[in-house]
Tab-separated table of C-alpha atoms and ligand atoms in Angstrom:
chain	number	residue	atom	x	y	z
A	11	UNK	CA	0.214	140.155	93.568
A	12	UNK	CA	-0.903	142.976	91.436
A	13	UNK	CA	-2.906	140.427	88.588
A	14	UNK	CA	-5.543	141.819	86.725
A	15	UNK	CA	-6.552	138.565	84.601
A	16	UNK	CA	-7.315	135.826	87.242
A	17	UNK	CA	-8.803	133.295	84.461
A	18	UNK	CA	-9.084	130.984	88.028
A	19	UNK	CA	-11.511	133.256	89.050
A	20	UNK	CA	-13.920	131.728	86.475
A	21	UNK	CA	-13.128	128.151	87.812
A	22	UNK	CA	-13.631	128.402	91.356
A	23	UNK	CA	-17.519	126.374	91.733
A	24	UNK	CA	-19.216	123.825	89.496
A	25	UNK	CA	-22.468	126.480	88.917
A	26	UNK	CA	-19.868	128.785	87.746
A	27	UNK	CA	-17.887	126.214	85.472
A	28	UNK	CA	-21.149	125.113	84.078
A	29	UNK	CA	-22.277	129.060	83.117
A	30	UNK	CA	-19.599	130.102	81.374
A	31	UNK	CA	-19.166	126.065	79.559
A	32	UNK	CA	-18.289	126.820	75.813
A	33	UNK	CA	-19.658	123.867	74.635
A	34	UNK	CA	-23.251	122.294	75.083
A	35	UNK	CA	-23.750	118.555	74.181
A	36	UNK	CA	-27.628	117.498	73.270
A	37	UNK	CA	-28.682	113.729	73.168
A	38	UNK	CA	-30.023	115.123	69.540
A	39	UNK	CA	-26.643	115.145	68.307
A	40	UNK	CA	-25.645	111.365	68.765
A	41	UNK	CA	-25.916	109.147	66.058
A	42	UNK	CA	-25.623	105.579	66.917
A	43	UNK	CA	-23.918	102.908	64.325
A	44	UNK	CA	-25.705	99.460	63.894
A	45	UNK	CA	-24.758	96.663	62.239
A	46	UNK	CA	-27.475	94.325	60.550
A	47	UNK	CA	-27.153	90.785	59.933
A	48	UNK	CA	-29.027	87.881	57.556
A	49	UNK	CA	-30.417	85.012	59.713
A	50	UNK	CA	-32.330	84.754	62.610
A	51	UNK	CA	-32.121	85.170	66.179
A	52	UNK	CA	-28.763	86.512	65.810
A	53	UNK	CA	-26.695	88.607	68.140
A	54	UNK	CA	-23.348	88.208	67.977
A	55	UNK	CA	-20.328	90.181	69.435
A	56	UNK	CA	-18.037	91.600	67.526
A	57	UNK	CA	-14.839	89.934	69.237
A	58	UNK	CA	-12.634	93.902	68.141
A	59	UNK	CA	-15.307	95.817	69.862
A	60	UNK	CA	-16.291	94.577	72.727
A	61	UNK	CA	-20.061	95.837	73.661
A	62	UNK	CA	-21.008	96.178	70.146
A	63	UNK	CA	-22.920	93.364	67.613
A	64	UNK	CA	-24.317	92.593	64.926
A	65	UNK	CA	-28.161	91.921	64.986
A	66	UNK	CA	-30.250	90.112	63.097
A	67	UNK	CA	-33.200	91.884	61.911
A	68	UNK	CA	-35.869	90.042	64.277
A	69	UNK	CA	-33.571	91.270	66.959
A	70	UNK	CA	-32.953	94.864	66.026
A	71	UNK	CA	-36.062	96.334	67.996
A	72	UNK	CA	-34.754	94.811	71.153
A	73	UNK	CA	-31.732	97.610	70.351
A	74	UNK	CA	-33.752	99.624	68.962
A	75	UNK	CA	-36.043	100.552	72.237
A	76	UNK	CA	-33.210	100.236	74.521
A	77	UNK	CA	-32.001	103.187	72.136
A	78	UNK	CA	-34.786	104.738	72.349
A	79	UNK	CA	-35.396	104.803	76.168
A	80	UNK	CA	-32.206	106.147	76.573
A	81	UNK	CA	-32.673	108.973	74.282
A	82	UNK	CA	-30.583	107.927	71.179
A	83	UNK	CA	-33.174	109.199	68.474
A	84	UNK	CA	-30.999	107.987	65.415
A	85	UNK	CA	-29.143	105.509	63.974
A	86	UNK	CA	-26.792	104.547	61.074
A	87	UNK	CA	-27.078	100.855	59.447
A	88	UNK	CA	-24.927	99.088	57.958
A	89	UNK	CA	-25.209	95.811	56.201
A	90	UNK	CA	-23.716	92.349	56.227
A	91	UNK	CA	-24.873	90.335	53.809
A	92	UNK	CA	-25.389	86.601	53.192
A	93	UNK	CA	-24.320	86.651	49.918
A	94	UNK	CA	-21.410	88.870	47.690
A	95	UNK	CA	-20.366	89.570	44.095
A	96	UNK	CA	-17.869	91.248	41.871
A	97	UNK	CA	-20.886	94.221	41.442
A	98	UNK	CA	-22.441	94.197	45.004
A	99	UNK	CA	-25.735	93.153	44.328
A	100	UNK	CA	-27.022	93.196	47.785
A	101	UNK	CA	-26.304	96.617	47.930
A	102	UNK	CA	-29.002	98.146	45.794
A	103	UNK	CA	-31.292	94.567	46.239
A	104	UNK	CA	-34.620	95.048	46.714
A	105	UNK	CA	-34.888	92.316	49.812
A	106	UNK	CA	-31.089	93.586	50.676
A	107	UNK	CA	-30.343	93.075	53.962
A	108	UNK	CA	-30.551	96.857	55.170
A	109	UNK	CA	-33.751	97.195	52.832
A	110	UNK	CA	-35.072	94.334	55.044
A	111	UNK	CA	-33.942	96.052	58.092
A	112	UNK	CA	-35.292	99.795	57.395
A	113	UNK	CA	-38.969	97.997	56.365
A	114	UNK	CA	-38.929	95.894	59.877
A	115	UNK	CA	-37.339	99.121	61.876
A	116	UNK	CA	-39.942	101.019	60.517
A	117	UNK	CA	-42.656	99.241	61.229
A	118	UNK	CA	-41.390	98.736	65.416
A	119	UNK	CA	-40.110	101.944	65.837
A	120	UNK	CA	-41.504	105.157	62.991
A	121	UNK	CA	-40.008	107.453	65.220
A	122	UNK	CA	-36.057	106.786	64.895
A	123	UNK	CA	-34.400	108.254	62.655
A	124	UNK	CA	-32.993	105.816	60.290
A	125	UNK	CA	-29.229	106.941	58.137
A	126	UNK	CA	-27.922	104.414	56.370
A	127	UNK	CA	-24.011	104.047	55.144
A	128	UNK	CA	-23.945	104.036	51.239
A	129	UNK	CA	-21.173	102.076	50.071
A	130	UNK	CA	-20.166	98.456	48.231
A	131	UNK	CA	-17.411	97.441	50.001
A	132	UNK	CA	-19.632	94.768	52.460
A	133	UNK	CA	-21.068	93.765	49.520
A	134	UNK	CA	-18.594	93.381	47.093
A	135	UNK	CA	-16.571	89.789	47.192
A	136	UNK	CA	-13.269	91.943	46.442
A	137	UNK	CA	-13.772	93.930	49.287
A	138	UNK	CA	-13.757	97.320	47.142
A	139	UNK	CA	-16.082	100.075	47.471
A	140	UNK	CA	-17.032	100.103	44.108
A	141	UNK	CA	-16.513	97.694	41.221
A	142	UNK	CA	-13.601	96.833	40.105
A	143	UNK	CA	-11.740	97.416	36.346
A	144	UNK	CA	-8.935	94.951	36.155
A	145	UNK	CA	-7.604	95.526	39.695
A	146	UNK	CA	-8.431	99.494	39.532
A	147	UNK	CA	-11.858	100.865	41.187
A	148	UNK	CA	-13.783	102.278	38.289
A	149	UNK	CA	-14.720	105.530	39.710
A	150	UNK	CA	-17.788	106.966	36.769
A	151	UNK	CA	-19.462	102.813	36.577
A	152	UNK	CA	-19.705	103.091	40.431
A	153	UNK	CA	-21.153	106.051	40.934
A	154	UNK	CA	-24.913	104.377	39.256
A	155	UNK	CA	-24.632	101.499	41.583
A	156	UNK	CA	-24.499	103.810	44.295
A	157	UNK	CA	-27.233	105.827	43.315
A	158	UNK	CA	-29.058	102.707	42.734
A	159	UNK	CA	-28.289	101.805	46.573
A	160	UNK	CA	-29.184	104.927	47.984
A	161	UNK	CA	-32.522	105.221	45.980
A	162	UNK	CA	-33.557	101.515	47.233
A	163	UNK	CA	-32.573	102.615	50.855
A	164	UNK	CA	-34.976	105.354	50.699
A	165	UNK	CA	-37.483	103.544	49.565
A	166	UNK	CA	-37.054	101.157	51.867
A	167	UNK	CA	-37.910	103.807	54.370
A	168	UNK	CA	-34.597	105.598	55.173
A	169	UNK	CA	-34.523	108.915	56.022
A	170	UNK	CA	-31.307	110.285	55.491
A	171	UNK	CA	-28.701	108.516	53.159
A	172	UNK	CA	-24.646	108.887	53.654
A	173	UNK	CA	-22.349	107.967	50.927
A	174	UNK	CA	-19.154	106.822	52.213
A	175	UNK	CA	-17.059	104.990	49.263
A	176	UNK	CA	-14.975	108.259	48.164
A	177	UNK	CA	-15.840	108.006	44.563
A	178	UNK	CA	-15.954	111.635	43.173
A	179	UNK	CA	-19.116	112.916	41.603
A	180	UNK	CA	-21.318	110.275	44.134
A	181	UNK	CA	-23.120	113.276	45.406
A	182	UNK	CA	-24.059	114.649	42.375
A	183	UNK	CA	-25.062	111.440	41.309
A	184	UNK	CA	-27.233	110.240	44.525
A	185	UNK	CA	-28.745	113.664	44.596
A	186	UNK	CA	-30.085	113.523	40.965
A	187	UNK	CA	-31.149	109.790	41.253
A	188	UNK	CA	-33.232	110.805	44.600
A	189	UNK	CA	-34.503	113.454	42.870
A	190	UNK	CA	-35.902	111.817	39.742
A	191	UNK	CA	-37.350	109.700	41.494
A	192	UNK	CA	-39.652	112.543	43.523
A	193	UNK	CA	-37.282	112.106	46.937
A	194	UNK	CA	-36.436	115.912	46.815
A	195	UNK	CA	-36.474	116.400	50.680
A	196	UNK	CA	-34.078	113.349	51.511
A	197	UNK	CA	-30.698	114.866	52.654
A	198	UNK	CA	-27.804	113.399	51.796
A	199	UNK	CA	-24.825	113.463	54.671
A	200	UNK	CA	-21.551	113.122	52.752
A	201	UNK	CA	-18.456	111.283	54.096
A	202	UNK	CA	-16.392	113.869	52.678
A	203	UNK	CA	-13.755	114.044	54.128
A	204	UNK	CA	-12.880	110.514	55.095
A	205	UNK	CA	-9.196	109.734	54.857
A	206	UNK	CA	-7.440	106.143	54.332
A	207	UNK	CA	-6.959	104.957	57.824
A	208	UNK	CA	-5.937	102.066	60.138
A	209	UNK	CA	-8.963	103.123	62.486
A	210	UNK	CA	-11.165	101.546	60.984
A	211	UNK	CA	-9.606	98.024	61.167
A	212	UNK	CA	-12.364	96.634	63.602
A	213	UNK	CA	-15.114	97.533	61.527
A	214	UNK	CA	-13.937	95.739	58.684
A	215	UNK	CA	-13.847	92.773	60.758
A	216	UNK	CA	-17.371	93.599	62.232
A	217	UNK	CA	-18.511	94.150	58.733
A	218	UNK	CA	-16.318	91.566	56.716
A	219	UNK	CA	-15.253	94.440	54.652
A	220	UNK	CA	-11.134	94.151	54.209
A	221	UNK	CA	-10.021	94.662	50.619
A	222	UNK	CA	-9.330	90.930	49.250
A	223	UNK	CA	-6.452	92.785	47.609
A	224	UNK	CA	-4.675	96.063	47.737
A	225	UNK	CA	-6.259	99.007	49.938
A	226	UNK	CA	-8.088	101.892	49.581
A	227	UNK	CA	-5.764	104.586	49.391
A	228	UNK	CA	-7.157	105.100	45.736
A	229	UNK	CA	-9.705	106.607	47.106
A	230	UNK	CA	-9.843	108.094	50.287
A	231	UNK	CA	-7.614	110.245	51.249
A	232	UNK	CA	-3.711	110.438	52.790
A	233	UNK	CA	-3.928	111.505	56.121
A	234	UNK	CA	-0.896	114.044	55.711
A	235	UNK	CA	-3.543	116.109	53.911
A	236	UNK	CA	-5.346	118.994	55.043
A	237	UNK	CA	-5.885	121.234	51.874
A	238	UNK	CA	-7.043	118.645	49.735
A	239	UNK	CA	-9.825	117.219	53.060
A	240	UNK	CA	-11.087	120.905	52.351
A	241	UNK	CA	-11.289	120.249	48.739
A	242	UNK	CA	-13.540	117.303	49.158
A	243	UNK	CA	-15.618	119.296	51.742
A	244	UNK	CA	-16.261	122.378	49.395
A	245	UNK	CA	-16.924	120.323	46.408
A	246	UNK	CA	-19.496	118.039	48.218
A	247	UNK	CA	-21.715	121.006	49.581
A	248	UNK	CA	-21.285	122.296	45.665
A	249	UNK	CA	-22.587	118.816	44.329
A	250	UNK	CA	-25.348	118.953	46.872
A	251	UNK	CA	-24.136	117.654	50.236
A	252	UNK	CA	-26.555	118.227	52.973
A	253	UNK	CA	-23.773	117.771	56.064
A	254	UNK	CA	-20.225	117.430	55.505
A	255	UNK	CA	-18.679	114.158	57.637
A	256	UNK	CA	-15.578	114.436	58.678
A	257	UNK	CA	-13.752	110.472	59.691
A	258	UNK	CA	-12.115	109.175	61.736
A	259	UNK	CA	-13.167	112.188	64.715
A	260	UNK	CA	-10.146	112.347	66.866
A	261	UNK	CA	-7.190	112.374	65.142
A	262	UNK	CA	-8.834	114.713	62.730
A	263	UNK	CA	-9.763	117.667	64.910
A	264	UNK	CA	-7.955	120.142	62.918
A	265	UNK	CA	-10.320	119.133	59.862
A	266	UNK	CA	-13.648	119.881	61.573
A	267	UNK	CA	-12.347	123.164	62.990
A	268	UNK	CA	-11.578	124.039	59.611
A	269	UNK	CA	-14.411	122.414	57.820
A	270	UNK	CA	-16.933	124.551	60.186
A	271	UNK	CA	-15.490	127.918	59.659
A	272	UNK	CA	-15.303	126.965	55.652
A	273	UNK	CA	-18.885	125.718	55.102
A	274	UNK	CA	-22.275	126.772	55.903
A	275	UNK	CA	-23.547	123.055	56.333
A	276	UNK	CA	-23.977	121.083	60.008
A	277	UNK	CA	-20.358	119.054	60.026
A	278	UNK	CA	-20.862	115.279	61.363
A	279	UNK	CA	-17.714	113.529	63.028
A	280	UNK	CA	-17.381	109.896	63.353
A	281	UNK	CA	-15.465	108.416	66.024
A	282	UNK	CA	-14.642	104.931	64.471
A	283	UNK	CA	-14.370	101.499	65.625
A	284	UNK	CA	-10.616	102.321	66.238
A	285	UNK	CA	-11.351	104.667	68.565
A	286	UNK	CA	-13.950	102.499	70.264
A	287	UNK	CA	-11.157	99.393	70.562
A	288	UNK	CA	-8.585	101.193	71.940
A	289	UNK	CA	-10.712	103.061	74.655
A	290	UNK	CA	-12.356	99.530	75.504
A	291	UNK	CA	-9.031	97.604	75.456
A	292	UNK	CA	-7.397	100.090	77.635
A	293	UNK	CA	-10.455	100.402	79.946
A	294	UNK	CA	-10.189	96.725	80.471
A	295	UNK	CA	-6.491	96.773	81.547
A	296	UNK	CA	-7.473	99.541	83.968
A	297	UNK	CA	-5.089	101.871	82.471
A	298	UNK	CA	-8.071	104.976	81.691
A	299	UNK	CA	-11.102	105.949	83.228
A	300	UNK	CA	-13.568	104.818	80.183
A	301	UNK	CA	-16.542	107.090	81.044
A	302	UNK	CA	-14.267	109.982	81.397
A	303	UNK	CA	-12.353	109.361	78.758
A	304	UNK	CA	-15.493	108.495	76.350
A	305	UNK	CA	-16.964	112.160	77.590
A	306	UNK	CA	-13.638	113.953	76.584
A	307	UNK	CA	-13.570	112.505	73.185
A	308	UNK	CA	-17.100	113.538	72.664
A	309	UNK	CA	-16.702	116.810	74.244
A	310	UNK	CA	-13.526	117.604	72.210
A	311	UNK	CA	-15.154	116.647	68.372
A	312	UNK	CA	-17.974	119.549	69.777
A	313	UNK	CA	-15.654	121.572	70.790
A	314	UNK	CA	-13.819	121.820	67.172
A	315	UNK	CA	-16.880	122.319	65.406
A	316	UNK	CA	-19.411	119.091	64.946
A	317	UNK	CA	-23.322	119.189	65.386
A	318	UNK	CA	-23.553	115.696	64.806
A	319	UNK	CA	-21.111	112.472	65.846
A	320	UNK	CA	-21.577	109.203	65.776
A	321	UNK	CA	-20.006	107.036	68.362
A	322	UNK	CA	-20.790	103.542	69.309
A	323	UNK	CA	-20.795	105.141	72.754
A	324	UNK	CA	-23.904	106.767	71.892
A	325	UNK	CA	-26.129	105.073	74.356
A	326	UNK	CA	-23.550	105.707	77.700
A	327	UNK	CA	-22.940	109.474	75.963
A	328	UNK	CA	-27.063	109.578	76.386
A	329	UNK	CA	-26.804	108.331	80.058
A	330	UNK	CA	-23.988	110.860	80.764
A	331	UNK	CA	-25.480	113.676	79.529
A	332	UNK	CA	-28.883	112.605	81.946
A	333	UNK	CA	-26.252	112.261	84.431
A	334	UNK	CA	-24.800	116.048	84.065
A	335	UNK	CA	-21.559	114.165	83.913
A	336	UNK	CA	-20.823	115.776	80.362
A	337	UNK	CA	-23.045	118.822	78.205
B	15	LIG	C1	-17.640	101.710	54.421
B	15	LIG	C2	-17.346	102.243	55.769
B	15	LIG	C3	-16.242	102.009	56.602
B	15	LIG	C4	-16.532	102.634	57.823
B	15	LIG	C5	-17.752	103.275	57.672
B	15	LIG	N1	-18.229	103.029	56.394
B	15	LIG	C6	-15.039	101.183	56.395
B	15	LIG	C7	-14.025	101.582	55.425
B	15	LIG	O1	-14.112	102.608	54.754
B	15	LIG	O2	-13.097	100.791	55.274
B	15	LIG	C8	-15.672	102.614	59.040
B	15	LIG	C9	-16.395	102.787	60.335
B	15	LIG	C10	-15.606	102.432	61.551
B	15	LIG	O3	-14.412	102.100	61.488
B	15	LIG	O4	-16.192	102.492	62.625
B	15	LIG	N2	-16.798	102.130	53.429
C-alpha cells in the first residue's frame, strides 16, 4: 500500500505513546471534596456514594493525612450543619461548622490547601441557596449573606473561596467584601458555569441540601444552553473571578473546551456526586472497569481544557498517576 500518513506508526510502543501523550495529568491539579459534620467521633457513609463520608471535625485529620500521603494537596469543604433557618445562619457563623473545621484543619495540617464551597442551600431550612422572598430566591439580599460567608471562611483560615449558589453579581460582591476587609490576595474560584442538574442528586442527600420546595432552575442554568454558560463565564472573570468552574465535568465537555479558548483564567471542572454514583454502582455490578473508567473521565475533562478538577476520586487519581497508569 502506497500510504503516506500511517497515524499507527505513532502507536506502535508504550515509550512512544507516552512521548507524543497530548495531555499531562499532575497530582497538583486534584481537588478533593469533603464533607464536614457537627458532633463527635463521626464518620458516616454516605449510603449514594459509596467510599465517601461525612466527618466530624475531630476526625477530619485522620482524612486529612491519608490525603496528604497520597499527594492530594487540596481540598474543598462543605458544611452540614446542626442547626438551619429561613436566612442560613450557620453559613456566615462565627463557630459555623466549616469555620470550626478550617481553624482545627489548620492547626493539624497548615500545608493543605483549604477551598471552601460558598453557598446557603445546607444551611437554609428551605433548602434554597439564598433566602427566600415569598417562594422566589431574592437574588440582590443574598448576595451580602454570601459575602458575609465567604469573609468568615477566610478568616477562619481558608485559602481560596468558591461561590456556588448562581446568584448574579456574587462575585462582585465577595470580591469587594474580601477586599475591605484587607484579604486582597484571596482568589475567588467561581462556579460559573454550573447548570441545573440531576447529577448532583447524591450530594444533596450527603449534604441534606434538596429544595423543601420547587428547584433551582431559577438559578442555575438549563442544560440546553451553551451561549448563555459562556455568558456567565465572561461576566465572572469581568466581576473578578479568579478560575472559572465549569459543573457537572462530563456531560459538559463542550463548555470547558469553549470556556478555555474564551478566557484567560485556569478553568476548574467538577465531576459531581452523580458521576461518582453511577461509576461506583456500575463498578459494583461488574459491568465497568472502575479504575479505568475513573482515569478516562479524568483524562477526558484535561483533555477539553481544565487545570483543575475535583473528583471524589481524587485520592485513587493520586495513586494512579504514582502508578503511571494515567498522566
Ligand atoms: C451547593 C453545591 C451543590 C454541589 C456543590 N455545591 C449542590 C447543588 O447545587 O444542588 C453539588 C456537588 C455534587 O453533586 O457533587 N449549591
Amino acid at each position: 500500500m502506497d500510504l503516506i500518513q500511517r497515524p499507527r506508526r505513532l502507536r506502535g510502543n508504550e515509550t512512544l505513546r507516552k512521548m507524543v501523550r497530548e495531555t499531562r495529568i499532575d497530582k497538583s491539579s486534584l481537588i478533593y471534596p469533603l464533607f464536614v459534620q457537627e458532633g463527635k467521633n463521626l464518620k458516616e457513609e454516605i449510603p449514594s456514594m459509596e467510599g465517601q463520608f461525612r466527618y466530624s471535625v475531630d476526625l477530619l485529620p485522620y482524612k486529612l493525612e491519608e490525603l496528604s500521603k497520597a499527594g492530594v494537596g487540596s481540598v474543598m469543604l462543605f458544611g452540614i450543619p446542626d442547626y438551619k433557618d429561613e436566612v442560613g445562619s450557620g453559613a456566615y457563623a462565627e463557630n459555623g461548622i466549616v469555620q470550626k473545621a478550617l481553624r482545627e484543619a489548620r492547626k493539624q495540617f497548615p500545608d493543605l490547601y483549604y477551598v471552601t464551597d460558598v453557598c446557603m442551600c445546607e444551611y437554609t431550612s428551605h433548602g434554597h441557596c439564598g433566602v427566600l422572598c415569598g417562594h422566589e430566591v431574592d437574588n440582590d439580599a443574598t448576595l451580602e449573606l454570601l459575602a458575609k460567608t465567604a469573609l468568615s471562611h477566610v478568616e477562619a483560615g481558608a485559602d481560596m473561596v468558591a461561590p456556588s449558589d448562581m446568584m448574579d453579581g456574587r462575585v462582585r460582591a465577595i470580591r469587594e467584601c474580601l477586599d475591605r476587609a484587607g484579604h486582597k490576595e484571596t482568589p475567588i474560584m467561581s462556579y460559573a458555569v454550573k447548570y441545573a442538574s440531576a447529577f448532583y442528586g447524591p450530594f444533596r442527600e450527603a449534604a441534606d441540601s434538596a429544595p423543601a420546595f420547587g428547584d433551582r432552575r431559577s438559578y442555575q442554568m438549563d442544560y440546553h444552553n451553551r451561549r448563555e454558560g459562556m455568558k456567565e463565564a465572561l461576566t465572572d472573570v469581568e466581576e473578578g473571578a479568579d478560575i472559572i468552574m465549569i459543573k457537572p465535568a462530563m456531560s459538559y465537555l463542550d463548555l470547558v473546551s469553549e470556556v478555555h479558548k474564551a478566557v484567560h483564567v485556569p478553568v476548574a471542572a467538577y465531576s459531581v456526586s452523580g458521576e461518582y454514583a453511577m461509576v461506583k454502582a456500575a463498578a459494583r455490578m461488574g459491568w465497568i472497569e472502575e479504575d479505568k473508567i475513573v482515569c478516562e473521565m479524568a483524562a477526558s475533562a484535561f483533555r477539553a481544557g481544565v487545570q483543575i478538577y475535583l473528583t471524589y476520586y481524587a485520592q485513587e487519581l493520586a495513586g494512579f498517576i504514582d502508578e503511571g497508569r494515567i498522566g
